PDB file of C-alpha atoms in Angstrom:
ATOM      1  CA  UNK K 296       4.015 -10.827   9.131  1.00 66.00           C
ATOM      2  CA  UNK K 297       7.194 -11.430   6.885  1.00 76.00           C
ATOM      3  CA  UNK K 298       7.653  -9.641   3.904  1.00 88.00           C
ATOM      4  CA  UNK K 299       7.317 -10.531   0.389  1.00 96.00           C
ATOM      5  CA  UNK K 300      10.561 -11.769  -1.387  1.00 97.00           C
ATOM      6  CA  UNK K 301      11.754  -9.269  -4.509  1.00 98.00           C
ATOM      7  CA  UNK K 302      14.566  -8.903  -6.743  1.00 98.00           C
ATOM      8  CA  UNK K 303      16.408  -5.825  -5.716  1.00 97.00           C
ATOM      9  CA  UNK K 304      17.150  -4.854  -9.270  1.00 98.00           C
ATOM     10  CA  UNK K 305      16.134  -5.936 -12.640  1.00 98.00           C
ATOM     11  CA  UNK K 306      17.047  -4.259 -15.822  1.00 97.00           C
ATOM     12  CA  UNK K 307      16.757  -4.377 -19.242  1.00 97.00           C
ATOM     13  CA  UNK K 308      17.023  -2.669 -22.833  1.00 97.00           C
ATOM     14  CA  UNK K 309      14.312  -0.333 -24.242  1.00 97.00           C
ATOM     15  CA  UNK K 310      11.875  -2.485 -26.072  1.00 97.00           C
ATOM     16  CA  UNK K 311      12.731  -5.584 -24.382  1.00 97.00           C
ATOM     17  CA  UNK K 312      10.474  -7.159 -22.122  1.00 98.00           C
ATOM     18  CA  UNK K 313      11.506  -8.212 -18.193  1.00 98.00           C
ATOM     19  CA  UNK K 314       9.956  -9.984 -15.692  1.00 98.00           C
ATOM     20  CA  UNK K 315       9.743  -8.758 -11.318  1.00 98.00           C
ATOM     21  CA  UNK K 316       9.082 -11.950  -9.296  1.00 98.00           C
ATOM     22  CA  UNK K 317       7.305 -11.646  -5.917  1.00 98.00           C
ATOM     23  CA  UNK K 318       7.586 -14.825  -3.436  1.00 97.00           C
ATOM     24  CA  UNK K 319       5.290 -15.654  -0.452  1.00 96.00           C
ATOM     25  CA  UNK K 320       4.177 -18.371   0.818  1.00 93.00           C
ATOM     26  CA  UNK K 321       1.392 -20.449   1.237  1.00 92.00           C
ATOM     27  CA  UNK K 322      -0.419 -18.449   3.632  1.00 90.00           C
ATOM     28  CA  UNK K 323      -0.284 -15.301   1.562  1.00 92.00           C
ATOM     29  CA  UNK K 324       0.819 -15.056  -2.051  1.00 94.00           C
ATOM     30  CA  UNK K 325      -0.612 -18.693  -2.740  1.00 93.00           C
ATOM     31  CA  UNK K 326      -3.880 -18.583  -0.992  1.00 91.00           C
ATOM     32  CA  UNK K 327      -5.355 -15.440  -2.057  1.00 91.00           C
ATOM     33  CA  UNK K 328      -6.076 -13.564  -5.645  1.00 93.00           C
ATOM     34  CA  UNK K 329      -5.565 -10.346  -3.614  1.00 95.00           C
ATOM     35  CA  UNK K 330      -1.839  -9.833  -4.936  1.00 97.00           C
ATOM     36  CA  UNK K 331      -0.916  -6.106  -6.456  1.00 98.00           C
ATOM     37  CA  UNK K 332       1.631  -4.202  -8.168  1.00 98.00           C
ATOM     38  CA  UNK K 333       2.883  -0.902  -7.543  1.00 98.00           C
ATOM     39  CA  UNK K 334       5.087   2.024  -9.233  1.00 98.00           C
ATOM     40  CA  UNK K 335       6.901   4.442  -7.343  1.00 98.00           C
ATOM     41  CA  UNK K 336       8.576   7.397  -9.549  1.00 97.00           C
ATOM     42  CA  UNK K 337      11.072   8.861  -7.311  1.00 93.00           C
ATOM     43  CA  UNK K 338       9.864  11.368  -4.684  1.00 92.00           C
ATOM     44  CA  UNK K 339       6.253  10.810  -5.557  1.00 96.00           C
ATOM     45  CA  UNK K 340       3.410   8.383  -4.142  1.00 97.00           C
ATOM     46  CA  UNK K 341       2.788   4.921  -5.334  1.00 98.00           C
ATOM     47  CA  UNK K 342       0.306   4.204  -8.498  1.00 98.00           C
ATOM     48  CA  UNK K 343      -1.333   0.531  -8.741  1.00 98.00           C
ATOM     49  CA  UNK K 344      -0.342  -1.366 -12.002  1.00 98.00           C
ATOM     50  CA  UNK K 345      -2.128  -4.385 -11.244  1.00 98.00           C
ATOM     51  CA  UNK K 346      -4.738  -5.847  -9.011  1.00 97.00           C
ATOM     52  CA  UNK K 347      -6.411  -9.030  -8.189  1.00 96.00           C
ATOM     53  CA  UNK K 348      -3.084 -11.224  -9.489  1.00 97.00           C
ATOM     54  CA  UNK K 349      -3.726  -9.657 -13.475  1.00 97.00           C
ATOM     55  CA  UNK K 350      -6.303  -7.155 -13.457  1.00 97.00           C
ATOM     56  CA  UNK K 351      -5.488  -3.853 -14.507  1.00 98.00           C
ATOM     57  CA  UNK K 352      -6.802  -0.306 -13.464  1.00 96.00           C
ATOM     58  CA  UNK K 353      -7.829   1.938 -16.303  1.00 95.00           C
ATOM     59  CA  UNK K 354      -5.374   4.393 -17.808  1.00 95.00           C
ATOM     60  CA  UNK K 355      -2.844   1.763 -16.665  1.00 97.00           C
ATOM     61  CA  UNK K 356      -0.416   0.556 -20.072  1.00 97.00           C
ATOM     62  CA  UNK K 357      -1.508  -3.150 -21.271  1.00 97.00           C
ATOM     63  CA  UNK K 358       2.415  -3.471 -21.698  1.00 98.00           C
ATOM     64  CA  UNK K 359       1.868  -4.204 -17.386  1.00 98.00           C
ATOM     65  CA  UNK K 360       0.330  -7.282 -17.114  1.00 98.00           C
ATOM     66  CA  UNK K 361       0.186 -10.084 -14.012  1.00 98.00           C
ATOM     67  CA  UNK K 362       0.392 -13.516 -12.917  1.00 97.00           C
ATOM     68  CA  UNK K 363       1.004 -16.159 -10.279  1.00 98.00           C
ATOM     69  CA  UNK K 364       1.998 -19.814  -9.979  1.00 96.00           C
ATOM     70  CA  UNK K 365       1.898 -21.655  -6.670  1.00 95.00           C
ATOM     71  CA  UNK K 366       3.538 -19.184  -4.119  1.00 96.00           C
ATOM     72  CA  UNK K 367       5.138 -16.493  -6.611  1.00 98.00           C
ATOM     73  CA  UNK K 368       3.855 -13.628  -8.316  1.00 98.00           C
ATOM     74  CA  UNK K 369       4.917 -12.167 -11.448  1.00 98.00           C
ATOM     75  CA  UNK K 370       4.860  -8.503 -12.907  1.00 98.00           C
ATOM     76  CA  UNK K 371       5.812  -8.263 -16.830  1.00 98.00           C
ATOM     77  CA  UNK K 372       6.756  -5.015 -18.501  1.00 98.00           C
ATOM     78  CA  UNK K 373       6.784  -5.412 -22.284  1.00 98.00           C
ATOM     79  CA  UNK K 374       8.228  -3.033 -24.421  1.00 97.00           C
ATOM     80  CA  UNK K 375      10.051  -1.531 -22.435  1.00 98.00           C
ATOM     81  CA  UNK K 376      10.035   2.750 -22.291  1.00 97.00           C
ATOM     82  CA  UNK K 377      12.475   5.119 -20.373  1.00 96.00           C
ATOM     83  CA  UNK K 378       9.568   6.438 -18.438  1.00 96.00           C
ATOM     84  CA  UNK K 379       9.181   2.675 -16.708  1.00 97.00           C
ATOM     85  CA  UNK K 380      12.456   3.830 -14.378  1.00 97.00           C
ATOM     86  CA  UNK K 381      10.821   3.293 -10.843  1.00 98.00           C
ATOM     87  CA  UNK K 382      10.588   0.969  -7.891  1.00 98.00           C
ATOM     88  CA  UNK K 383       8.008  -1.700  -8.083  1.00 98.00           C
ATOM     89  CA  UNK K 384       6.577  -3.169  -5.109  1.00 98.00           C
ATOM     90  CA  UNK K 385       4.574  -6.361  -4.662  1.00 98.00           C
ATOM     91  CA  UNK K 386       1.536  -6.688  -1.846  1.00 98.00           C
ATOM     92  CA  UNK K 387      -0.427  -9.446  -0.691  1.00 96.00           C
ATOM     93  CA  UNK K 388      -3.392  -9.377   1.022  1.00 92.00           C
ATOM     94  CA  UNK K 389      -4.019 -11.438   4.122  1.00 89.00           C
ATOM     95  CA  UNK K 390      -7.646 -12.356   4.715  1.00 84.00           C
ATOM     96  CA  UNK K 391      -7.678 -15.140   7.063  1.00 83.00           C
ATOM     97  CA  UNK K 392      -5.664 -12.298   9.436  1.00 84.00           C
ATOM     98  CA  UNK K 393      -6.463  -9.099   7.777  1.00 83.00           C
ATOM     99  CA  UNK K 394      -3.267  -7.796   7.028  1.00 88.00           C
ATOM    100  CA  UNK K 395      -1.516  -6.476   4.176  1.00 94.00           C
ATOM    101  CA  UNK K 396       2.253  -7.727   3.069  1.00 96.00           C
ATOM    102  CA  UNK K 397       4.279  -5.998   0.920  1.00 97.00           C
ATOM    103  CA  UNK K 398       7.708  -6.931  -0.815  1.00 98.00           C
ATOM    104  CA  UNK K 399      11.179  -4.897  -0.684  1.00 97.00           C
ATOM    105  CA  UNK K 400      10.687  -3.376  -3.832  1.00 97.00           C
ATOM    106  CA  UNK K 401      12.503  -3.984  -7.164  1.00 98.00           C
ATOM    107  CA  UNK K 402      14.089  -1.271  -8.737  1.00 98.00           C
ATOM    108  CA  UNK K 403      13.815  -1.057 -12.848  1.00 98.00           C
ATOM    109  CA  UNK K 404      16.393   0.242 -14.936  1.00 97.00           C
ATOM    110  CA  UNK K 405      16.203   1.009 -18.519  1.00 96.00           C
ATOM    111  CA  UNK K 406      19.665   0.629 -19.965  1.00 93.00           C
TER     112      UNK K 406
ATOM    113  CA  UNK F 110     -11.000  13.366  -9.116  1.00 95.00           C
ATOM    114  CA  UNK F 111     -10.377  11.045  -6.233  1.00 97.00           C
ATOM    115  CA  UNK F 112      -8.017  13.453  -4.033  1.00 98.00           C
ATOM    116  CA  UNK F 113      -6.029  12.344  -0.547  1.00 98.00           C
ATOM    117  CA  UNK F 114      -4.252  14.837   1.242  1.00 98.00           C
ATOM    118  CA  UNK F 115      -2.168  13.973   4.750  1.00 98.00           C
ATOM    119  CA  UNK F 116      -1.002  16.424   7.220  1.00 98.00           C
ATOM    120  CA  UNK F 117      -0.233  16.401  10.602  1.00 98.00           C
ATOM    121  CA  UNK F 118       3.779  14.942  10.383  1.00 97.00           C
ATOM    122  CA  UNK F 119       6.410  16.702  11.692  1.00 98.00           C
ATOM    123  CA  UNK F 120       9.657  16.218  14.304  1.00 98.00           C
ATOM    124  CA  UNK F 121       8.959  14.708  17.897  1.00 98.00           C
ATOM    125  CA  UNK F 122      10.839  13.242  20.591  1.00 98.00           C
ATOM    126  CA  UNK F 123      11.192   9.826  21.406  1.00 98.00           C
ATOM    127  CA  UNK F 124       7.936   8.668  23.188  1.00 98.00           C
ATOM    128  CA  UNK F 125       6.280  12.133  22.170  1.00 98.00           C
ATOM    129  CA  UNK F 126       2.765  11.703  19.960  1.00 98.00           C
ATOM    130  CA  UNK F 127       1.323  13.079  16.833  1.00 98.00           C
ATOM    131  CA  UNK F 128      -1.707  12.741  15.094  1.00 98.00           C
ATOM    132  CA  UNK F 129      -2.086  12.382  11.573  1.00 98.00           C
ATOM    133  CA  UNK F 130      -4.926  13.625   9.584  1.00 98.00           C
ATOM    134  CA  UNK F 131      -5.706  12.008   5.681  1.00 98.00           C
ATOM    135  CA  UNK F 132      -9.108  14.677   4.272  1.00 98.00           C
ATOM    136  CA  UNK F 133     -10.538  13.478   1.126  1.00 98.00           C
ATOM    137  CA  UNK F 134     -12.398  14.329  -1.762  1.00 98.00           C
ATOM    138  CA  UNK F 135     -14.227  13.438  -4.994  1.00 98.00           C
ATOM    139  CA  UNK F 136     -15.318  10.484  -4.486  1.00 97.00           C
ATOM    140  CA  UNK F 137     -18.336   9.323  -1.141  1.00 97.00           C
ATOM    141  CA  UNK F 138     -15.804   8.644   1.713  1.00 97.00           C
ATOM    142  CA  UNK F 139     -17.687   6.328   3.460  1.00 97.00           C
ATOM    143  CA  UNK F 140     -17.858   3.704   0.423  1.00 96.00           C
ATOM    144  CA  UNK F 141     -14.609   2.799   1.386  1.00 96.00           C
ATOM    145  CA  UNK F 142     -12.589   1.334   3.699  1.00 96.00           C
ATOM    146  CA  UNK F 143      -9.318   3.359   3.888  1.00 97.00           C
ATOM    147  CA  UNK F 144      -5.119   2.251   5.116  1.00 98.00           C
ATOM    148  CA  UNK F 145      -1.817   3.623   6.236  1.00 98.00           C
ATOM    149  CA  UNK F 146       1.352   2.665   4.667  1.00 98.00           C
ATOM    150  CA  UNK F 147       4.644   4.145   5.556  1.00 98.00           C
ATOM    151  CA  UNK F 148       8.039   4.550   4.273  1.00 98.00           C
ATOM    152  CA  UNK F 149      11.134   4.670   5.843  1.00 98.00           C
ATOM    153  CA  UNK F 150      13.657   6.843   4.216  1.00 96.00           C
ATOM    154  CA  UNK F 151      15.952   5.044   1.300  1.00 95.00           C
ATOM    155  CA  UNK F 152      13.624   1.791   2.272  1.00 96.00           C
ATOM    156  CA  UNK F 153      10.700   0.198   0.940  1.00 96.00           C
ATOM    157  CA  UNK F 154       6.986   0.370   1.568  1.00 97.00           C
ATOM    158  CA  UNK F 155       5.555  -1.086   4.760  1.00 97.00           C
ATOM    159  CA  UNK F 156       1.704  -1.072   5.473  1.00 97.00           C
ATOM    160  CA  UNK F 157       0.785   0.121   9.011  1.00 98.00           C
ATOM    161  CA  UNK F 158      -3.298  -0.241   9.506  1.00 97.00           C
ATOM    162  CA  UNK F 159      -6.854  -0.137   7.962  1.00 96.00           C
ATOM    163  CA  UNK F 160     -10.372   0.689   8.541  1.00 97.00           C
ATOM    164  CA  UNK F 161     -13.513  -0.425   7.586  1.00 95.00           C
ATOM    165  CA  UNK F 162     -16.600   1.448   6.652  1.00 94.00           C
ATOM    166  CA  UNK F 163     -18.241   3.057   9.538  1.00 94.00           C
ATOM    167  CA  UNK F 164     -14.906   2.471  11.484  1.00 93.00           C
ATOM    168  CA  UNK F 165     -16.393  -0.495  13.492  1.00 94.00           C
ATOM    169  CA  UNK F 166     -13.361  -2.740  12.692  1.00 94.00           C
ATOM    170  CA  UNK F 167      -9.451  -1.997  12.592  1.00 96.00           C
ATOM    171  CA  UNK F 168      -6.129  -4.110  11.837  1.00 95.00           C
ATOM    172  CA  UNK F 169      -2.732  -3.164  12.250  1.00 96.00           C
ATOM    173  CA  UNK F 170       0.842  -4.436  11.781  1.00 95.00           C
ATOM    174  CA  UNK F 171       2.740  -5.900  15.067  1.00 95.00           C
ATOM    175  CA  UNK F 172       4.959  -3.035  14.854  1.00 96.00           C
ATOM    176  CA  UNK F 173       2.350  -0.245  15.568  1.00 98.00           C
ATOM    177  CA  UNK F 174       0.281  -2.422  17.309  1.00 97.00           C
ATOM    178  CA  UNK F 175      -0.805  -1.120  21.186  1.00 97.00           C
ATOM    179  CA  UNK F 176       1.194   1.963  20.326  1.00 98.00           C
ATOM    180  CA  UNK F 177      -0.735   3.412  17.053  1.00 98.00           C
ATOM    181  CA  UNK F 178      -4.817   3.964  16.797  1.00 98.00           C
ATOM    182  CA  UNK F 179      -7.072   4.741  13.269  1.00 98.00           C
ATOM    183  CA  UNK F 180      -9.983   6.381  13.233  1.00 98.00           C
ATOM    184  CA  UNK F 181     -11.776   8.029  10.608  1.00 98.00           C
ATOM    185  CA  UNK F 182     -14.667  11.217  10.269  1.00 98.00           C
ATOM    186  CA  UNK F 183     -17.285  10.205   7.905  1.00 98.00           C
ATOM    187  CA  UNK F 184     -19.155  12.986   8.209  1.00 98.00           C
ATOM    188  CA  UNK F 185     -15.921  15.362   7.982  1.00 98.00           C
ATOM    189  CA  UNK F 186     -14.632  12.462   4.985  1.00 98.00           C
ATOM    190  CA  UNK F 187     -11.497  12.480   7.210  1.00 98.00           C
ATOM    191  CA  UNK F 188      -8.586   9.660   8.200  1.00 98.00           C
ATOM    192  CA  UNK F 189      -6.723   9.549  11.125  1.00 98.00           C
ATOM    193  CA  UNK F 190      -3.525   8.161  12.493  1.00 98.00           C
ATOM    194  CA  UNK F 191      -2.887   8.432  16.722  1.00 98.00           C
ATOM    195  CA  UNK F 192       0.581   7.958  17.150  1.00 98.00           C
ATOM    196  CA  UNK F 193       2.186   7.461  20.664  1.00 98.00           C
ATOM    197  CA  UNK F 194       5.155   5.893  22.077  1.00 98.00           C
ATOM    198  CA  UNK F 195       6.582   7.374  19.077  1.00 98.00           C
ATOM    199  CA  UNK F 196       9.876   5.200  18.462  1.00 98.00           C
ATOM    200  CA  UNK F 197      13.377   6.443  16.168  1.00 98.00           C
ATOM    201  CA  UNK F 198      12.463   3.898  14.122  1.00 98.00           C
ATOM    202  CA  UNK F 199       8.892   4.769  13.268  1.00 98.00           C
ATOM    203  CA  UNK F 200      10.552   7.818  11.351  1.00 98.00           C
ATOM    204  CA  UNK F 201       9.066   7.819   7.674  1.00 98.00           C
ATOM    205  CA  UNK F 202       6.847   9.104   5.333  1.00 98.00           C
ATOM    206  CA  UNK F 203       3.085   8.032   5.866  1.00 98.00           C
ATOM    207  CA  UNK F 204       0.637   7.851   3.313  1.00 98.00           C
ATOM    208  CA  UNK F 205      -2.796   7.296   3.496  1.00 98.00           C
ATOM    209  CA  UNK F 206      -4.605   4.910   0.593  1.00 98.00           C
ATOM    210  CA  UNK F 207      -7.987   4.487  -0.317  1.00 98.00           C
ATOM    211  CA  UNK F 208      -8.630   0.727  -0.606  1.00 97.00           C
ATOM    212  CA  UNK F 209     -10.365  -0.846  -3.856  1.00 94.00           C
ATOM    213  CA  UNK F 210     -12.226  -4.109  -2.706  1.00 88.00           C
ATOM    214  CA  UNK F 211     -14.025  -5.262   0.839  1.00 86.00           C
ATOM    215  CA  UNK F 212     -14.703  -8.347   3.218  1.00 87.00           C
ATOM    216  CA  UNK F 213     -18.169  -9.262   4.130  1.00 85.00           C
ATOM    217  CA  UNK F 214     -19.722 -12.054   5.491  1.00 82.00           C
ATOM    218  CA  UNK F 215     -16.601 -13.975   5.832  1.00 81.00           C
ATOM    219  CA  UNK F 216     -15.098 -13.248   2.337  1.00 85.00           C
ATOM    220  CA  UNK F 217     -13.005 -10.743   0.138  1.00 86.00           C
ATOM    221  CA  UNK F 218     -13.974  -8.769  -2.884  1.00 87.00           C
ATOM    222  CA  UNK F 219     -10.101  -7.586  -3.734  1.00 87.00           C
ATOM    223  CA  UNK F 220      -8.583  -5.532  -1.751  1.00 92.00           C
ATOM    224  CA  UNK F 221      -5.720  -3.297  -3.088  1.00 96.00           C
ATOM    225  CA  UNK F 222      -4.410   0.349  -2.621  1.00 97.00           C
ATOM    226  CA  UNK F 223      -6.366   2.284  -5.746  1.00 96.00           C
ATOM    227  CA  UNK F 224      -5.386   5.867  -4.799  1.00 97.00           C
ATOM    228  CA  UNK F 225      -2.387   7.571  -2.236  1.00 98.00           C
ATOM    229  CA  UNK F 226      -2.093  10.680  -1.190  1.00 98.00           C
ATOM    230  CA  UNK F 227       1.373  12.481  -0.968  1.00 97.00           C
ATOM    231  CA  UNK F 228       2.264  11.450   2.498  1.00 98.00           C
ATOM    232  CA  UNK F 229       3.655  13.181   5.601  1.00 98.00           C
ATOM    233  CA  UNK F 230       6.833  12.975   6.864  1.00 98.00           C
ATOM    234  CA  UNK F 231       7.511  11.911  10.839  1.00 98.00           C
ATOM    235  CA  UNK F 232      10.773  12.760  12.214  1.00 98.00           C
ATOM    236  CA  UNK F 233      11.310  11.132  15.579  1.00 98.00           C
ATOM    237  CA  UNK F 234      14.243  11.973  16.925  1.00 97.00           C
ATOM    238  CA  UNK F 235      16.029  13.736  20.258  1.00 96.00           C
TER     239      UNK F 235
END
């Protein structure tokens, strides 16, 4: 059960757009369309951004939006706001074992 | 609104045990299957176990594994977390997640983390 692979930081200007990678392996990330994003505001609980690789949960910005390529996922922020500031973690669901992978967490920074 | 509320943390002693308790609300309990994550302070996420339906079936993560046990109340819409051989490095704050998505029959419909509660913070220490 090793963890996901994140940047540790990633930043970027209001309005600009950046890009959080998220690397498994072919047992996890690559197998399955069970990959998710989430936020983490400081000091509160984490929100899901994205689900199932690129679907997203309503009341959740279309500036979020989701993809993979072989073993890597990818979170994109467009237009980037202030209020984006937060950690972002990747997860990866495991059926053939049943467990649930996340990554170390990117933190965003809006410069 | 879908509501998740843990209690139960607190400080123990190395190889001490607590139970945690998740109670939910607005939405039918036992539609769901339901998880633990936990986060160590100044570190990242780590997911820690989950529970199917009726409660028939449970995973958990080689680190809690033997030492941790969920269990869930459907009738009382309740989540719980026994914790023994408490360790100095299973100090964190646990949440409890409802989960969006399900396995049957030998496949997965999704499965992600759709709503949190606040979490509960376990101190182990001497």
């Amino acid at each position: 059960q090793s963890a996901l692979t994140q940047p540790a930081s990633v930043s970027g200007s209001p309005g600009q757009s950046i890009t959080i990678s998220c690397t498994g392996s072919s047992s996890d990330v690559g197998a399955y369309e069970f990959v998710s994003w989430y936020q983490q505001l400081p000091g509160k609980a984490p929100k899901v951004m994205i689900y199932d690789v690129r679907k997203r949960p309503s009341g959740v910005s279309d500036r979020f939006s989701g993809s993979k390529s072989d073993n890597t996922a990818f979170l994109t922020i467009s237009g980037l706001q202030a209020e984006d500031e937060a950690d972002y973690y990747c997860s990866s669901y495991v059926s053939t074992n049943s467990f649930v992978l996340f990554g170390g967490g990117t933190k965003v920074a809006v410069l | 609104q879908v509501q998740l509320v843990e209690s139960g943390g607190g400080l123990v002693e190395p190889g001490g045990s607590l139970r945690l308790s998740c109670a939910a609300s607005g939405f039918r309990f036992s539609d769901y299957y339901v998880s633990w994550m936990r986060q160590a302070p100044g570190k990242g996420l780590e997911w820690v176990s989950y529970i199917t339906w009726t409660g028939s079936t449970t995973h958990y993560a080689d680190s809690v594994k033997g030492r941790f046990t969920i269990s869930r109340d459907n009738a009382k819409n309740s989540l719980f977390l026994q914790m023994n051989s408490l360790r100095v490095e299973d100090t964190a704050v646990y949440f409890c997640a409802r989960v969006g998505g399900y396995c049957s029959g030998g496949s997965c419909y999704g499965f992600y983390l759709d709503s949190w509660g606040q979490g509960a913070l376990v101190t182990v220490s001497s």
